[in-house]
CSV table of C-alpha atoms in Angstrom, one decimal:
chain,number,residue,atom,x,y,z
M,256,MET,CA,81.7,116.7,110.2
M,257,GLU,CA,80.0,120.1,110.3
M,258,ASP,CA,81.9,123.3,109.7
M,259,GLN,CA,83.7,124.3,112.9
M,260,SER,CA,84.5,127.8,111.7
M,261,SER,CA,84.3,130.7,114.1
M,262,THR,CA,85.3,134.3,114.0
M,263,SER,CA,85.4,134.6,117.8
M,264,ALA,CA,88.4,133.9,119.9
M,265,PRO,CA,88.9,130.2,120.7
M,266,SER,CA,87.4,129.3,124.1
M,267,ILE,CA,88.8,125.8,124.3
M,268,ASP,CA,91.1,124.7,127.2
M,269,PRO,CA,93.7,122.7,125.3
M,270,PHE,CA,95.0,121.0,128.4
M,271,LYS,CA,91.6,119.6,129.2
M,272,LEU,CA,91.0,118.6,125.5
M,273,LEU,CA,94.4,116.8,125.3
M,274,LYS,CA,93.9,115.4,128.8
M,275,ILE,CA,97.4,116.5,129.9
M,276,VAL,CA,98.7,118.4,133.0
M,277,GLN,CA,102.0,120.1,132.9
M,278,ASN,CA,104.1,119.5,136.0
M,279,PRO,CA,106.4,122.0,137.8
M,280,ASP,CA,109.5,120.4,136.2
M,281,GLY,CA,108.0,120.9,132.7
M,282,SER,CA,107.1,117.2,132.2
M,283,LEU,CA,103.5,116.1,131.4
M,284,THR,CA,101.1,113.9,133.2
M,285,ARG,CA,99.1,112.2,130.5
M,286,GLN,CA,95.7,110.6,130.9
M,287,SER,CA,95.5,107.8,128.3
M,288,LEU,CA,93.0,108.5,125.5
M,289,PHE,CA,93.4,105.1,124.0
M,290,PRO,CA,94.1,101.7,125.7
M,291,SER,CA,97.5,100.1,125.2
M,292,VAL,CA,98.0,96.7,123.7
M,293,SER,CA,100.5,94.6,125.7
M,294,ILE,CA,102.9,92.1,124.1
M,295,THR,CA,101.1,89.4,126.1
M,296,GLU,CA,98.1,89.8,123.9
M,297,GLU,CA,100.0,88.3,121.0
M,298,GLU,CA,99.4,84.9,122.4
M,299,SER,CA,95.8,85.5,123.3
M,300,THR,CA,92.8,84.5,121.2
M,301,GLY,CA,90.2,86.7,119.8
M,302,SER,CA,88.8,88.3,116.7
M,303,ASN,CA,90.1,91.9,117.0
M,304,ALA,CA,92.6,93.4,114.7
M,305,SER,CA,95.5,92.8,117.0
M,306,GLN,CA,95.2,89.1,116.3
M,307,LEU,CA,95.5,89.5,112.5
M,308,ALA,CA,99.3,89.6,112.6
M,309,PHE,CA,102.0,88.2,114.8
M,310,PHE,CA,103.9,90.9,116.7
M,311,LYS,CA,106.8,91.2,119.1
M,312,ASP,CA,108.8,94.0,120.8
M,313,ILE,CA,112.5,94.5,120.3
M,314,PRO,CA,114.7,97.0,122.2
M,315,LEU,CA,116.1,99.8,120.1
M,316,ASN,CA,118.0,102.1,122.6
M,317,PRO,CA,117.5,101.0,126.2
M,318,GLN,CA,119.0,104.2,127.5
M,319,ASN,CA,116.3,106.2,125.7
M,320,LYS,CA,113.7,103.6,126.5
M,321,THR,CA,112.9,103.3,122.8
M,322,PHE,CA,111.8,100.0,121.2
M,323,ILE,CA,110.4,98.6,118.0
M,324,ARG,CA,107.1,96.7,117.7
M,325,LEU,CA,107.5,94.3,114.7
M,326,TYR,CA,104.5,92.8,112.9
M,327,ARG,CA,104.4,90.0,110.3
M,328,PRO,CA,101.5,88.3,108.5
M,329,PRO,CA,100.7,84.9,110.0
M,330,THR,CA,100.9,83.2,106.6
M,331,PRO,CA,104.5,83.0,105.1
M,332,PRO,CA,105.0,84.2,101.5
M,333,PRO,CA,104.2,81.5,99.0
M,334,ASN,CA,107.9,80.9,98.1
M,335,THR,CA,111.3,81.9,99.3
M,336,ASN,CA,111.8,84.2,96.3
M,337,HIS,CA,108.7,86.3,97.3
M,338,ARG,CA,109.8,88.6,100.0
M,339,LEU,CA,107.8,91.4,101.5
M,340,PRO,CA,108.3,95.2,101.7
M,341,LEU,CA,109.1,96.7,105.0
M,342,LEU,CA,107.1,99.6,106.4
M,343,ILE,CA,108.7,101.7,109.1
M,344,HIS,CA,105.9,103.3,110.9
M,345,PHE,CA,105.7,106.4,113.1
M,346,HIS,CA,102.6,107.0,115.2
M,347,GLY,CA,100.7,110.3,115.6
M,348,GLY,CA,100.0,112.4,118.6
M,349,GLY,CA,101.5,115.9,118.1
M,350,PHE,CA,104.8,114.6,119.4
M,351,ILE,CA,103.5,114.7,122.9
M,352,LEU,CA,100.9,111.9,123.1
M,353,PHE,CA,100.4,108.2,122.5
M,354,SER,CA,102.6,105.2,121.9
M,355,ALA,CA,103.3,102.5,119.3
M,356,THR,CA,101.3,100.3,121.6
M,357,SER,CA,98.2,102.5,121.6
M,358,ARG,CA,95.2,100.5,120.3
M,359,PRO,CA,94.4,102.5,117.1
M,360,PHE,CA,98.0,102.5,115.9
M,361,HIS,CA,98.7,98.9,116.9
M,362,ASP,CA,95.6,97.7,115.1
M,363,ALA,CA,96.4,99.7,112.0
M,364,CYS,CA,99.9,98.2,111.8
M,365,SER,CA,98.4,94.7,112.2
M,366,VAL,CA,96.0,95.3,109.4
M,367,LYS,CA,98.7,96.6,107.1
M,368,ALA,CA,100.9,93.6,107.8
M,369,VAL,CA,98.2,91.2,106.7
M,370,LYS,CA,96.4,93.2,104.0
M,371,LEU,CA,99.3,94.6,102.0
M,372,PRO,CA,101.0,92.2,102.9
M,373,ALA,CA,104.2,93.6,104.5
M,374,VAL,CA,106.4,93.4,107.5
M,375,VAL,CA,105.6,96.5,109.6
M,376,LEU,CA,108.0,98.0,112.1
M,377,SER,CA,106.5,100.6,114.5
M,378,LEU,CA,108.7,102.8,116.6
M,379,GLU,CA,108.2,103.7,120.2
M,380,TYR,CA,109.9,107.1,120.1
M,381,ARG,CA,110.6,109.7,122.8
M,382,LEU,CA,107.9,112.2,123.4
M,383,ALA,CA,108.0,116.0,124.1
M,384,PRO,CA,108.3,118.1,126.1
M,385,GLU,CA,110.5,115.7,128.1
M,386,HIS,CA,112.4,115.1,124.9
M,387,ARG,CA,111.8,118.0,122.5
M,388,LEU,CA,112.5,117.8,118.8
M,389,PRO,CA,114.7,116.7,117.2
M,390,ALA,CA,114.6,113.7,119.7
M,391,ALA,CA,111.9,112.0,117.7
M,392,TYR,CA,113.8,112.5,114.5
M,393,ASP,CA,116.9,111.1,116.1
M,394,ASP,CA,115.0,108.0,117.1
M,395,ALA,CA,113.6,107.6,113.6
M,396,VAL,CA,117.0,107.8,112.0
M,397,GLU,CA,118.3,105.3,114.7
M,398,THR,CA,115.6,103.0,113.6
M,399,ILE,CA,116.6,103.2,109.9
M,400,MET,CA,120.2,102.5,110.9
M,401,TRP,CA,119.0,99.5,113.0
M,402,VAL,CA,117.3,98.2,109.9
M,403,ARG,CA,120.5,98.7,107.9
M,404,ASP,CA,122.5,96.8,110.5
M,405,GLN,CA,119.9,94.0,110.3
M,406,ALA,CA,120.1,93.8,106.6
M,407,MET,CA,123.9,93.6,106.8
M,408,ASP,CA,123.6,90.9,109.5
M,409,VAL,CA,125.6,92.9,112.0
M,410,ASN,CA,125.5,90.9,115.2
M,411,GLY,CA,122.8,88.7,113.6
M,412,CYS,CA,119.5,89.5,111.9
M,413,ASP,CA,116.1,89.1,113.5
M,414,PRO,CA,114.6,85.9,112.1
M,415,TRP,CA,111.4,87.6,110.9
M,416,LEU,CA,113.4,90.2,108.9
M,417,LYS,CA,115.8,87.6,107.6
M,418,GLU,CA,113.0,85.3,106.4
M,419,TYR,CA,110.4,87.7,105.1
M,420,VAL,CA,111.9,91.1,104.2
M,421,ASP,CA,113.1,92.5,100.9
M,422,PHE,CA,115.4,95.3,102.2
M,423,SER,CA,115.4,96.9,98.7
M,424,LYS,CA,111.7,97.8,99.2
M,425,CYS,CA,111.4,99.9,102.4
M,426,PHE,CA,108.9,102.6,103.1
M,427,LEU,CA,108.5,105.3,105.8
M,428,ILE,CA,104.9,105.7,106.8
M,429,GLY,CA,103.1,107.9,109.4
M,430,SER,CA,100.0,109.9,110.2
M,431,SER,CA,99.9,113.4,111.6
M,432,ALA,CA,103.1,113.9,113.7
M,433,GLY,CA,104.2,110.5,112.2
M,434,GLY,CA,103.8,112.0,108.7
M,435,ASN,CA,106.0,114.9,109.8
M,436,MET,CA,108.6,112.4,111.1
M,437,VAL,CA,108.5,110.6,107.7
M,438,PHE,CA,109.4,113.8,106.0
M,439,HIS,CA,112.3,114.9,108.3
M,440,ALA,CA,113.7,111.3,108.7
M,441,ALA,CA,113.7,110.9,105.0
M,442,LEU,CA,115.6,114.2,104.6
M,443,ARG,CA,118.2,113.1,107.2
M,444,ALA,CA,118.5,109.6,105.5
M,445,LEU,CA,119.7,111.3,102.4
M,446,ASP,CA,123.0,112.0,104.1
M,447,ILE,CA,123.4,108.4,105.3
M,448,ASP,CA,124.6,105.3,103.5
M,449,THR,CA,121.7,103.1,104.2
M,450,SER,CA,122.8,100.4,101.8
M,451,PRO,CA,121.6,97.7,101.3
M,452,VAL,CA,118.4,99.2,102.6
M,453,LYS,CA,116.6,101.2,100.0
M,454,ILE,CA,113.8,103.6,101.0
M,455,ILE,CA,111.6,103.7,97.9
M,456,GLY,CA,108.5,105.4,99.2
M,457,LEU,CA,107.3,108.0,101.7
M,458,ILE,CA,103.7,107.8,103.0
M,459,MET,CA,102.4,110.9,104.8
M,460,ASN,CA,98.8,110.8,105.9
M,461,GLN,CA,97.5,114.2,107.1
M,462,PRO,CA,101.1,115.2,107.9
M,463,TYR,CA,101.5,117.6,110.9
M,464,PHE,CA,102.8,121.0,109.7
M,465,SER,CA,101.9,124.5,110.6
M,466,GLY,CA,103.4,128.0,110.7
M,467,VAL,CA,103.2,131.4,112.4
M,468,GLU,CA,100.9,132.8,109.8
M,469,ARG,CA,97.5,131.2,110.0
M,470,THR,CA,96.3,129.5,106.9
M,471,GLU,CA,92.7,129.9,105.7
M,472,SER,CA,91.8,126.3,106.8
M,473,GLU,CA,93.3,127.0,110.3
M,474,LYS,CA,91.2,130.1,110.6
M,475,ARG,CA,88.1,128.3,109.2
M,476,PHE,CA,88.4,125.5,111.7
M,477,VAL,CA,89.7,127.5,114.7
M,478,ASN,CA,87.4,125.7,117.1
M,479,ASP,CA,87.6,122.3,115.4
M,480,ARG,CA,86.5,119.4,117.6
M,481,ILE,CA,89.5,117.3,116.9
M,482,LEU,CA,92.4,119.8,116.4
M,483,PRO,CA,91.4,123.3,117.5
M,484,LEU,CA,94.0,126.0,117.1
M,485,PRO,CA,94.7,126.3,120.9
M,486,ALA,CA,95.5,122.5,121.0
M,487,ASN,CA,97.6,122.7,117.9
M,488,ASP,CA,99.6,125.7,119.2
M,489,LEU,CA,100.1,124.1,122.6
M,490,MET,CA,101.5,120.9,121.1
M,491,TRP,CA,103.9,122.8,118.9
M,492,SER,CA,105.0,124.9,121.9
M,493,LEU,CA,105.8,121.7,123.8
M,494,ALA,CA,107.4,119.9,120.9
M,495,LEU,CA,109.7,122.5,119.3
M,496,PRO,CA,113.1,123.4,120.7
M,497,GLU,CA,113.0,126.0,123.4
M,498,GLY,CA,112.6,129.5,122.0
M,499,ALA,CA,111.5,128.3,118.5
M,500,ASP,CA,108.3,129.5,116.9
M,501,ARG,CA,106.1,127.7,114.4
M,502,ASP,CA,108.2,128.9,111.5
M,503,HIS,CA,111.0,126.6,112.6
M,504,GLU,CA,111.8,124.1,109.8
M,505,PHE,CA,110.6,121.3,112.0
M,506,CYS,CA,107.1,122.8,111.9
M,507,ASN,CA,107.2,124.8,108.7
M,508,PRO,CA,109.8,123.5,106.2
M,509,MET,CA,108.1,125.5,103.4
M,510,THR,CA,110.0,128.6,104.8
M,511,ALA,CA,113.3,126.7,105.1
M,512,ASP,CA,116.5,128.0,103.5
M,513,GLY,CA,117.7,127.0,100.0
M,514,PHE,CA,119.9,124.1,101.2
M,515,LEU,CA,116.9,122.3,102.8
M,516,LYS,CA,114.7,123.0,99.8
M,517,GLU,CA,117.4,121.5,97.6
M,518,LYS,CA,117.4,118.4,99.7
M,519,MET,CA,113.7,118.1,99.3
M,520,GLY,CA,114.2,117.7,95.6
M,521,ARG,CA,116.1,114.5,96.3
M,522,LEU,CA,113.3,112.8,98.1
M,523,THR,CA,111.9,109.6,96.7
M,524,ARG,CA,108.3,109.0,95.7
M,525,CYS,CA,105.7,110.4,98.1
M,526,LEU,CA,102.0,109.7,98.9
M,527,VAL,CA,100.4,112.6,100.7
M,528,THR,CA,96.8,112.2,101.8
M,529,GLY,CA,94.4,114.6,103.5
M,530,HIS,CA,90.9,115.7,104.2
M,531,GLY,CA,89.1,119.0,103.6
M,532,GLY,CA,87.8,119.1,107.1
M,533,ASP,CA,91.3,119.1,108.6
M,534,PRO,CA,92.6,122.5,109.8
M,535,LEU,CA,96.0,121.5,108.5
M,536,ILE,CA,94.8,120.8,104.9
M,537,ASP,CA,96.1,124.0,103.5
M,538,LYS,CA,99.6,123.3,104.9
M,539,GLN,CA,99.5,119.8,103.5
M,540,ARG,CA,98.6,121.1,100.0
M,541,GLU,CA,101.4,123.6,100.3
M,542,LEU,CA,103.9,120.8,101.0
M,543,VAL,CA,102.8,119.0,97.9
M,544,LYS,CA,103.3,122.1,95.8
M,545,VAL,CA,106.8,122.6,97.2
M,546,LEU,CA,107.8,119.0,96.6
M,547,GLU,CA,106.3,118.9,93.1
M,548,ALA,CA,108.1,122.2,92.2
M,549,ARG,CA,111.4,120.5,93.1
M,550,GLY,CA,110.6,117.5,90.8
M,551,VAL,CA,109.5,115.0,93.5
M,552,ASP,CA,107.1,112.3,92.3
M,553,VAL,CA,104.1,113.0,94.5
M,554,VAL,CA,100.8,111.2,94.6
M,555,ALA,CA,98.4,113.6,96.3
M,556,GLU,CA,95.0,112.4,97.5
M,557,PHE,CA,92.8,115.0,99.2
M,558,ALA,CA,89.2,114.1,100.0
M,559,GLU,CA,86.3,116.3,100.8
M,560,GLY,CA,85.0,116.6,104.4
M,561,GLY,CA,86.4,114.4,107.1
M,562,CYS,CA,88.6,115.6,110.0
M,563,HIS,CA,92.1,115.2,111.3
M,564,GLY,CA,92.8,111.5,112.2
M,565,ILE,CA,89.5,110.4,110.7
M,566,GLU,CA,90.7,106.9,109.9
M,567,ILE,CA,90.7,106.3,113.7
M,568,PHE,CA,87.0,107.1,114.0
M,569,ASP,CA,85.6,105.9,110.6
M,570,PRO,CA,86.2,102.3,109.4
M,571,LEU,CA,85.3,103.3,105.9
M,572,LYS,CA,87.9,106.0,105.8
M,573,ALA,CA,90.4,103.6,107.3
M,574,GLU,CA,89.6,101.1,104.5
M,575,ALA,CA,90.0,103.8,101.9
M,576,LEU,CA,93.4,104.9,103.3
M,577,LEU,CA,94.5,101.3,103.4
M,578,LYS,CA,93.6,100.9,99.7
M,579,SER,CA,95.6,104.0,98.8
M,580,VAL,CA,98.6,102.8,100.8
M,581,LYS,CA,98.4,99.4,99.1
M,582,GLU,CA,98.2,100.8,95.6
M,583,PHE,CA,101.2,103.1,96.3
M,584,VAL,CA,103.3,100.3,97.8
M,585,ASP,CA,102.5,97.9,95.0
M,586,THR,CA,103.3,100.6,92.4
M,587,CYS,CA,106.6,101.5,94.0
M,588,CYS,CA,107.6,97.8,94.3
M,589,ARG,CA,106.7,97.1,90.6
M,590,CYS,CA,108.9,100.0,89.6
M,591,VAL,CA,111.8,98.5,91.6
M,592,ASN,CA,111.2,95.1,89.9
M,593,TYR,CA,111.1,96.7,86.5
M,594,GLU,CA,114.3,98.8,87.1
M,595,SER,CA,116.0,95.7,88.4
M,596,ALA,CA,115.0,93.6,85.4
M,597,ALA,CA,116.1,96.4,83.0
M,598,ALA,CA,119.5,96.7,84.7
M,599,LYS,CA,120.0,92.9,84.4
M,600,SER,CA,119.1,92.9,80.7
M,601,THR,CA,121.9,95.4,80.0
M,602,LEU,CA,124.5,93.3,81.6
């Protein structure tokens, strides 16, 4: 993508770009940018990505209209002792757009289920501004607790999870706003007894963070075609709690107090990926530095060029991201296996 830098004031109408209209009551009318994949397609035939994995929808919180879309590979593990990691996925969209059923996110989850292989759980969380943050984080934590209850067989365990999943090998994964959710859900999970579920890896692809002070990359890509500053600012104004600015810890945890920064140091292994053509790249690099300074094991992969959400538009970038995720998941799982074997040898 060519350099979108500009020293002039942004001239983009963010409402038109995002295809949203704000109603008098504060809610949004959204014109879908991506088609939705219905559950009935699971039984259809075809060669697209949605047919790679079996999937089904499970209610999470009917009152909040949240649900889980669960994916599993069509071929069972080779033996009963070989169970699969569980990826808990949060979709992107600046907290105001899209769904777990939106085609790009649905297809990506299907591919991961087959190619890793893994069981993938994708959350349909509440969107802002109808449900401002921390509603999405609350839904993410409720999902983790649901998985814990499944692992404990509380009121029964879903057959797919019971047959395929190794609950000691769970990951949180998300892109853009979903990457932000990974970070904040993981911090909240530190205060919860999730046993026997163990979250052993956090995967944040182009995580969505910003701040009041403009970074150099934000200024350089002020009129970016994918995420121009006016759209970024609008999404945060709709997502953050009423009266909060972009230095709120939900948006800019790097300015958080000492207590939150102490918690950051207790996070598990992280994979953070980004692209040089993303206006948010500087904030993502800043996050990596903060985590590393607190002793977190971080794998940082920042590529040249590209744009925000490039894996949606470029199959080669999507393939590269999948390779990075697979390597990270495999490495984390090997570490768990090694630690478990070492612990047994000392008994």
